[in-house]
Coordinates of C-alpha atoms in Angstrom, one line a residue:
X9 CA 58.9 115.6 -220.7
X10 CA 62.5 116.6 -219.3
X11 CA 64.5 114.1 -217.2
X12 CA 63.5 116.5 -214.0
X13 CA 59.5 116.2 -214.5
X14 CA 59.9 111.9 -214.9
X15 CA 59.2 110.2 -211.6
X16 CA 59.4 113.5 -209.6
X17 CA 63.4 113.3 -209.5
X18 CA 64.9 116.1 -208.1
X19 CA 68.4 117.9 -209.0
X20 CA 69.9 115.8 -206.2
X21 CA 68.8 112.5 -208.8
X22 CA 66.7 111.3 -205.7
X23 CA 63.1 110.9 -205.8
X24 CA 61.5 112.5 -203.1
X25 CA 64.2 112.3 -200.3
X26 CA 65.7 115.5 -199.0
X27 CA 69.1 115.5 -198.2
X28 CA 69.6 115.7 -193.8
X29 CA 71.5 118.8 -192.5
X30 CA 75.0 118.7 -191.5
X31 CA 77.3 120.5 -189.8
X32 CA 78.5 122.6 -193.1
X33 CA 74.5 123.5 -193.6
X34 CA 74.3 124.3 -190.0
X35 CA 77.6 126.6 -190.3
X36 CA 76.0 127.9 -193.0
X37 CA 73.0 128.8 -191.6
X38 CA 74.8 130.4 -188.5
X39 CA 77.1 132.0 -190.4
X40 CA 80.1 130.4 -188.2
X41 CA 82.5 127.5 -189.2
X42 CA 82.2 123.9 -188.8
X43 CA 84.4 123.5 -186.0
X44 CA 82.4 126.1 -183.9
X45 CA 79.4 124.2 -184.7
X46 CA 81.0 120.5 -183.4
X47 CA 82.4 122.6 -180.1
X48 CA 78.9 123.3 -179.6
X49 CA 77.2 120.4 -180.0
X50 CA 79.8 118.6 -178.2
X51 CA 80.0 120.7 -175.3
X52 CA 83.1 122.1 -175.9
X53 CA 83.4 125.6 -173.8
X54 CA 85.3 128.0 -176.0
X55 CA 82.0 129.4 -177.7
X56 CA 80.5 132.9 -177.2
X57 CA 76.9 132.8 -175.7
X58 CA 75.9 134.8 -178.8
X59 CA 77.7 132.4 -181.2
X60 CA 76.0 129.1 -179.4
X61 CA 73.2 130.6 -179.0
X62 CA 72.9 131.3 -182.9
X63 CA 74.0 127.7 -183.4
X64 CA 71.4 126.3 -181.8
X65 CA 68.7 128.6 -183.4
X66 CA 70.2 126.9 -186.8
X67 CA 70.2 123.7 -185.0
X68 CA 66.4 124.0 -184.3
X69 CA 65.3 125.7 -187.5
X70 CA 67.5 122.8 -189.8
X71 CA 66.1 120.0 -187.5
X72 CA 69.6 118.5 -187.2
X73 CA 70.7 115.3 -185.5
X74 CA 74.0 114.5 -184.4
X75 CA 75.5 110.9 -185.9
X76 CA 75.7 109.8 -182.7
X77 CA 78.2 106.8 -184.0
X78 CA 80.1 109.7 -185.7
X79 CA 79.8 111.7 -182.7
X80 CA 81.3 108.6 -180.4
X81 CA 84.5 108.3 -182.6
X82 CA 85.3 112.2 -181.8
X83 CA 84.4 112.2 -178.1
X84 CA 85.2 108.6 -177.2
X85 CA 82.0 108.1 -175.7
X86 CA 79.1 106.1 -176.2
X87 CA 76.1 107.7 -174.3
X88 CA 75.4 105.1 -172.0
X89 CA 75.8 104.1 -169.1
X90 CA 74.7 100.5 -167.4
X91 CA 72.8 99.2 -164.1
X92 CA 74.5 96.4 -162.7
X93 CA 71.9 94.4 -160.6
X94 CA 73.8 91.1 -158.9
X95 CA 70.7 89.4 -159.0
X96 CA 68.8 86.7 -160.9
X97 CA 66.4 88.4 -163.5
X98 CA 63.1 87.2 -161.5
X99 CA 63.9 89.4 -158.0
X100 CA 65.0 92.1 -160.2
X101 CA 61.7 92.6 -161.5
X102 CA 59.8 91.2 -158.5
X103 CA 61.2 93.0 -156.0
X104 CA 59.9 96.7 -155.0
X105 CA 62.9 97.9 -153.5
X106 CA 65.3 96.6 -156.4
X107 CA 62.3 98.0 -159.2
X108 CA 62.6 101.7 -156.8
X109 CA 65.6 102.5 -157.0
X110 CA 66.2 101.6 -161.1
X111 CA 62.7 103.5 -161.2
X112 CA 64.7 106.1 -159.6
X113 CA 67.9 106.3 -161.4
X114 CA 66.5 106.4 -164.9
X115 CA 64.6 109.6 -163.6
X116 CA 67.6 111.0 -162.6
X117 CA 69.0 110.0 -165.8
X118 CA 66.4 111.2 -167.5
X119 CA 67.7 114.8 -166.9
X120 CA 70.9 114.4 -169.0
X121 CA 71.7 113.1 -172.2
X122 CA 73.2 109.6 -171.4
X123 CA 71.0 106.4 -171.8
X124 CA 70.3 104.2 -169.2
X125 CA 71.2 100.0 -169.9
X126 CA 70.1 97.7 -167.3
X127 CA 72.4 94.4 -166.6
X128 CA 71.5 91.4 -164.5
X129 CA 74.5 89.8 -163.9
X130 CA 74.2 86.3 -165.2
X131 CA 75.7 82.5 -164.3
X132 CA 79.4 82.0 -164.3
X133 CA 79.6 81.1 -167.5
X134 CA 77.8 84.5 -168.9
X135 CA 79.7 86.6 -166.1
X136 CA 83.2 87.3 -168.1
X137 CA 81.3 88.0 -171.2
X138 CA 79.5 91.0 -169.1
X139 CA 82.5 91.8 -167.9
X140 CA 84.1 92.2 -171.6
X141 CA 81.1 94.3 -172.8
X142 CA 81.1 96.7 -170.1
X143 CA 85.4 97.1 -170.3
X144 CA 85.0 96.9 -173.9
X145 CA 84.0 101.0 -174.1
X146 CA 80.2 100.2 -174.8
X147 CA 79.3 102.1 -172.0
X148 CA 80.7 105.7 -170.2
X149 CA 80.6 103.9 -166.4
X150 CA 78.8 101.6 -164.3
X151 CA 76.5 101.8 -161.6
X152 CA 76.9 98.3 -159.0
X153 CA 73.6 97.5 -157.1
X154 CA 72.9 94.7 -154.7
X155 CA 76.4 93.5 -154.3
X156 CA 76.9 90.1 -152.8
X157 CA 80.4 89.0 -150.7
X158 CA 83.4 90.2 -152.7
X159 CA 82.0 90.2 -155.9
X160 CA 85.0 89.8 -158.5
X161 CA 83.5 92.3 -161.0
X162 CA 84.1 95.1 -158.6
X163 CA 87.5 93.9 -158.3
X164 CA 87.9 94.1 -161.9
X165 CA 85.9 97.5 -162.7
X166 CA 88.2 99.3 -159.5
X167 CA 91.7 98.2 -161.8
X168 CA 90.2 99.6 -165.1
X169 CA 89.8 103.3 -165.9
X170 CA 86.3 103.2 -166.7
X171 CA 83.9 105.4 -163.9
X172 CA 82.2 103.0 -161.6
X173 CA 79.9 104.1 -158.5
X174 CA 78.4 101.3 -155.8
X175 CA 74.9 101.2 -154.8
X176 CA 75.8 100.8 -150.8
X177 CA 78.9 100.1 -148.9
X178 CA 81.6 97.1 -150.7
X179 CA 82.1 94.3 -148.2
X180 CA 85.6 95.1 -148.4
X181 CA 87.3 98.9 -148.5
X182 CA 88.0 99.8 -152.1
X183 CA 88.8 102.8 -154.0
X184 CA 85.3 103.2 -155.4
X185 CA 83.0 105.8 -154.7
X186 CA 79.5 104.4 -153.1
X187 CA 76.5 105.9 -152.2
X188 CA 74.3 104.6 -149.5
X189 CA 72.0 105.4 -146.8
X190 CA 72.9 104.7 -142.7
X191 CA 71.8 101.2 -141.7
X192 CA 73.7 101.3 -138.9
X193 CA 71.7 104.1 -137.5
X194 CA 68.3 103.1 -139.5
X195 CA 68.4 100.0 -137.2
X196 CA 68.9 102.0 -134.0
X197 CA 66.1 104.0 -134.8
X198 CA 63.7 100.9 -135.2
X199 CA 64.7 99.0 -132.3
X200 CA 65.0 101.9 -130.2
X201 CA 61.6 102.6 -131.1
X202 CA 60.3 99.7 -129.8
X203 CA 62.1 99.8 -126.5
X204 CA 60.4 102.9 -125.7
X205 CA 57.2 101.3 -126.3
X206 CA 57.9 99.0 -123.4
X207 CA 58.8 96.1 -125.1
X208 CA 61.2 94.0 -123.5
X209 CA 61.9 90.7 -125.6
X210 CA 62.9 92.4 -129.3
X211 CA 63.5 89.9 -132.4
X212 CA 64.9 90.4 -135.4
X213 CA 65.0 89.4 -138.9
X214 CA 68.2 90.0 -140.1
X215 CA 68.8 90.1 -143.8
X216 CA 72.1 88.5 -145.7
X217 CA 75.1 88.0 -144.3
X218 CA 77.2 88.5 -147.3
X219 CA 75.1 92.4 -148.0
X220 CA 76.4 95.2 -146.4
X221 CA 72.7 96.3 -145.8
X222 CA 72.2 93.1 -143.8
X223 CA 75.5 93.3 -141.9
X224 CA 74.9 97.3 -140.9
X225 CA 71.1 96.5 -140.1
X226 CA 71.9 93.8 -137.6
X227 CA 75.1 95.7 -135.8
X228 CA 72.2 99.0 -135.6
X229 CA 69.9 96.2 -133.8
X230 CA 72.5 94.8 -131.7
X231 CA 73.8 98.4 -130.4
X232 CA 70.3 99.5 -129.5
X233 CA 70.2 96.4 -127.4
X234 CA 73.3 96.2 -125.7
X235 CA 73.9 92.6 -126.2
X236 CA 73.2 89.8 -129.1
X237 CA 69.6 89.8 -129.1
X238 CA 67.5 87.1 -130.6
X239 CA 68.2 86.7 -134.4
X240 CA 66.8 84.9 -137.4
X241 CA 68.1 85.8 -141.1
X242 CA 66.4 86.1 -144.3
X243 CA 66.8 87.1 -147.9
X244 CA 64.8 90.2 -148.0
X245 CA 62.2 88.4 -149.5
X246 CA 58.5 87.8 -148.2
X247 CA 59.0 84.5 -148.2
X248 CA 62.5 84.6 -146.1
X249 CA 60.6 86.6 -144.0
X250 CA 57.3 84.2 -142.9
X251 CA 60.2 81.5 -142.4
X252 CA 62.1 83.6 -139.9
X253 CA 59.3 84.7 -138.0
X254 CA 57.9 80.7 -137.8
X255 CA 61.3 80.0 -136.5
X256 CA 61.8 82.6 -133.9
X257 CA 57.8 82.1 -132.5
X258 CA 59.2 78.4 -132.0
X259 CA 62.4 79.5 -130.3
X260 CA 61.1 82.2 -127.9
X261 CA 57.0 82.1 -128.5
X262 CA 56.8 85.2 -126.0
X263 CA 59.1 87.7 -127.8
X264 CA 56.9 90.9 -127.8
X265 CA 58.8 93.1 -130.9
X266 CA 60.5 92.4 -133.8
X267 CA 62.4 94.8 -136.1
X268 CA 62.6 93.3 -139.3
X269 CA 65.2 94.1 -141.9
X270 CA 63.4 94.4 -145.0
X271 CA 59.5 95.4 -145.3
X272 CA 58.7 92.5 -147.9
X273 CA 60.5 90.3 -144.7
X274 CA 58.0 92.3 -142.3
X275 CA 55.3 91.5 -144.5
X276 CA 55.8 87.9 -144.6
X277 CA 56.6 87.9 -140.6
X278 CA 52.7 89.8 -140.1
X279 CA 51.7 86.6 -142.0
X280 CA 53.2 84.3 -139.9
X281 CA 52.0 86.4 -136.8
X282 CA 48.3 86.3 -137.9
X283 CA 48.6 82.8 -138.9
X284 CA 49.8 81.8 -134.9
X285 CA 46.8 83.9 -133.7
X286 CA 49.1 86.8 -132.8
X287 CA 47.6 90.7 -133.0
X288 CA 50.0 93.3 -134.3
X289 CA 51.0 95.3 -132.2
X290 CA 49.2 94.2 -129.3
X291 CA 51.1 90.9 -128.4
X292 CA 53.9 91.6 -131.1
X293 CA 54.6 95.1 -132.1
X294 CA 56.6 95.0 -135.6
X295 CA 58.9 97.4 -137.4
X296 CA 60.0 97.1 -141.3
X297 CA 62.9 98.9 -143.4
X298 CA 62.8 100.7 -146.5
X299 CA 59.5 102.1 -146.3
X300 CA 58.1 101.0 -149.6
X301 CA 54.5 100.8 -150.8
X302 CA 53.8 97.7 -149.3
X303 CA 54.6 99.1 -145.7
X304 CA 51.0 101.5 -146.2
X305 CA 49.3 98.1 -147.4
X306 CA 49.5 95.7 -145.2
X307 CA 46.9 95.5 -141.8
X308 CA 48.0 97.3 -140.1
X309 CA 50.4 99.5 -141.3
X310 CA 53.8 98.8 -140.9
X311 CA 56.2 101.2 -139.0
X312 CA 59.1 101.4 -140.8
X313 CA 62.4 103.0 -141.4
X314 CA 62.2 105.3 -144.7
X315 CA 65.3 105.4 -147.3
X316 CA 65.9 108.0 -149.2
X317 CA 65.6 106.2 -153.0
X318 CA 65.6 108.9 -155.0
X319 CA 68.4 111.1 -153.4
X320 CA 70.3 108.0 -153.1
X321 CA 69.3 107.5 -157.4
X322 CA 70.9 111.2 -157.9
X323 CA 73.9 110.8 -155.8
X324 CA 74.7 107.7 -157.5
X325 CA 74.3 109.7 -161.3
X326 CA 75.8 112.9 -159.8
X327 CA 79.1 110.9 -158.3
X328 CA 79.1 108.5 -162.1
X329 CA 78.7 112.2 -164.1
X330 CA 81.7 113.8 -162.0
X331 CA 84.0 110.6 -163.4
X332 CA 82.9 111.1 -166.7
X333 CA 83.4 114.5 -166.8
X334 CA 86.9 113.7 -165.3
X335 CA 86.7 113.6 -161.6
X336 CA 88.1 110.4 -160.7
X337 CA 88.3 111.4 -156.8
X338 CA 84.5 111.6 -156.0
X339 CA 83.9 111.2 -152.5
X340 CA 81.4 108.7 -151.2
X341 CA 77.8 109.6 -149.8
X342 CA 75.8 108.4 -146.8
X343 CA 72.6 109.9 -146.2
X344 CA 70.2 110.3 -143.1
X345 CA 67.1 107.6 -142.6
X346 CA 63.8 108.4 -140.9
X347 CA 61.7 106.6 -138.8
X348 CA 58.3 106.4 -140.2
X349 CA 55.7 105.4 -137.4
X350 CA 52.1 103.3 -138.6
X351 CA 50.0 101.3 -136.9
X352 CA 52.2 98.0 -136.5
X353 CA 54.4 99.3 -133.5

C-alpha cells in the first residue's frame, strides 16, 4: 500500500479537503492577472466588459468567495452599515411604525451588498461604548431613527468623517443629510379634512415635544386652524393615546373631531371614545397618521394620513450609498403625504 492509497490522503497531504480557489486560480482560469481579478471583484472600473465578464464566468465556475476580512484590509470597508433606533428595545420591537420602516430599509438594503446591523441605543452608561463601535470603523455609515431633543450622538457622528443620514428632520440645523416625509403639510391635510366635514370644535393629540415629527404635526394642525386649537400630547403610543383622549373629553366633552398624531394614538383615542359612549364619526369624527396596518383594523376604519415608508427606506440607503461611494454633499429629501379617507371621519 503506497503512502497515497492510506487514509485516502491526497498529493496536497490532506485527507479529503480540497483546497478553495483564490485569486491566482481565478486568474488562471480567466487567463488574466491577479490584479485584474481584485479590480473586479472590488469594483474597481478599469476592466474591459469582456475581461470582467470572463472573470466572473471563472468566478462562478471556481465557486470563489472573497475573504471578506482580507477584502476589508484592501478596501477599508467593512460591509455594514448600522440602524440607530433612539429607543428602548421593547418599542422598537412593539411598535408598527418603528418595525416598518427597519422592515423597509433592510429591503432596500437587500439590493446591494452591504449588511444591515440594528442598534438600540442603550442607558448612559452603554451610550459611549456605542458611540466607540460605530467611530471605531466597524461599520461604512449610520442611519439615525427616532431622534429625541439634541441627541449628542448626532453631534458626535456630524464631526467625524464616517457617512451618517437622519431618519426625519434634527431638532437643530446640522450638516447631515435627512430624509423625511412633510408633517407640516400631512397635518394640514387631516385637519383640513375635518373642517370640510363640518366640524367645528377639532382636537388633537399631539405627539413629543422633543420629535421633530411631533413638533411639525402640531404646527400643520395649528395652521389649518388659524389659532392654538385644543391640544393634548402623547408618546405615539396606544396607550398615550387613550390618556389624551380621556383628558381632552374632560376638558371640552363636546369637541366633535380630533386629528391625532400617530395611528396607535388614534387607536387608543377610538378606545376611549367607545368607552364614554361616543360613535365614530358620528359625534367624533377621527383622523390618524402614518397609515399603518392597524388604521384598516380598527372599527371603523381610521382615516389617516399615509407616509411613504419604503421610499423614505430607499432615500435613506440611496443618500448613506452616495457618502460611501464619496459624495459627502448629499442633499436632504422630503417627500409628499397623502390623505387616506376610511370610515372614522
Amino acid at each position: 500500500m503506497s503512502a497515497g492509497d492510506a487514509g485516502g490522503v491526497d498529493d496536497k497531504g490532506v485527507a479529503g479537503i480540497v483546497a478553495s480557489p483564490t485569486l491566482e486560480t481565478v486568474a488562471a482560469a480567466a487567463g488574466v492577472s491577479r490584479a485584474t481579478v481584485s479590480r473586479v471583484v472590488n469594483g474597481g472600473a478599469r476592466v474591459s466588459p469582456e475581461v470582467r465578464t470572463a472573470v466572473e464566468a471563472a468566478i462562478a465556475d471556481l465557486g470563489y468567495s472573497p475573504n471578506r476580512a482580507a477584502r476589508s484590509l484592501v478596501t477599508r470597508r467593512t460591509g455594514s452599515v448600522a440602524l440607530v433606533v433612539s429607543e428602548p428595545e421593547a418599542r422598537v420591537f412593539s411598535d408598527p411604525m418603528l418595525a416598518g420602516i427597519t422592515r423597509a430599509i433592510g429591503q432596500a438594503l437587500a439590493e446591494t451588498d452591504l449588511q444591515l446591523v440594528l442598534m438600540m441605543v442603550p442607558a448612559d452608561s452603554g451610550r459611549r461604548r456605542l458611540t466607540r463601535y460605530l467611530l471605531g470603523g466597524h461599520v461604512d455609515g449610520v442611519m439615525l431613527m427616532s431622534l429625541h431633543g439634541d441627541d449628542p450622538l448626532v453631534k458626535q457622528l456630524s464631526d467625524s468623517p464616517l457617512p451618517v443620514v437622519l431618519m426625519g428632520r434634527p431638532m437643530s440645523p446640522l450638516p447631515i443629510p435627512h430624509v423625511d416625509s412633510d408633517s407640516v403639510d400631512g397635518a394640514r391635510q387631516a385637519t383640513g379634512h375635518l373642517r370640510a366635514l363640518g366640524r367645528t370644535k377639532i382636537a388633537t393629540i399631539a405627539g413629543p415635544t422633543d420629535m421633530c415629527a411631533g413638533v411639525d404635526r402640531l404646527l400643520g394642525y395649528r395652521q389649518a386652524l388659524d389659532g392654538p386649537g385644543i391640544v393634548a400630547h402623547g408618546d405615539f403610543s396606544m396607550a398615550s393615546g387613550e390618556a389624551a383622549m380621556t383628558e381632552l373629553l374632560r376638558r371640552e366633552p363636546d369637541l366633535d373631531g380630533v386629528f391625532a398624531a400617530s395611528d396607535l394614538m388614534a387607536a387608543g383615542a377610538l378606545r376611549a371614545l367607545k368607552a364614554t359612549g361616543r360613535t365614530v364619526p358620528d359625534d367624533v369624527a377621527l383622523v390618524g397618521y402614518d397609515d399603518l396596518d392597524v388604521a384598516e383594523l380598527t372599527e371603523p376604519p381610521l382615516t389617516t394620513v399615509h407616509q411613504p415608508l419604503s421610499a423614505m427606506a430607499r432615500a435613506m440607503v440611496a443618500s448613506l450609498l452616495k457618502q460611501i461611494a464619496g459624495d459627502r454633499s448629499p442633499e436632504s429629501v422630503v417627500l409628499p403625504n397623502s390623505l387616506v379617507v376610511r370610515a372614522s371621519a
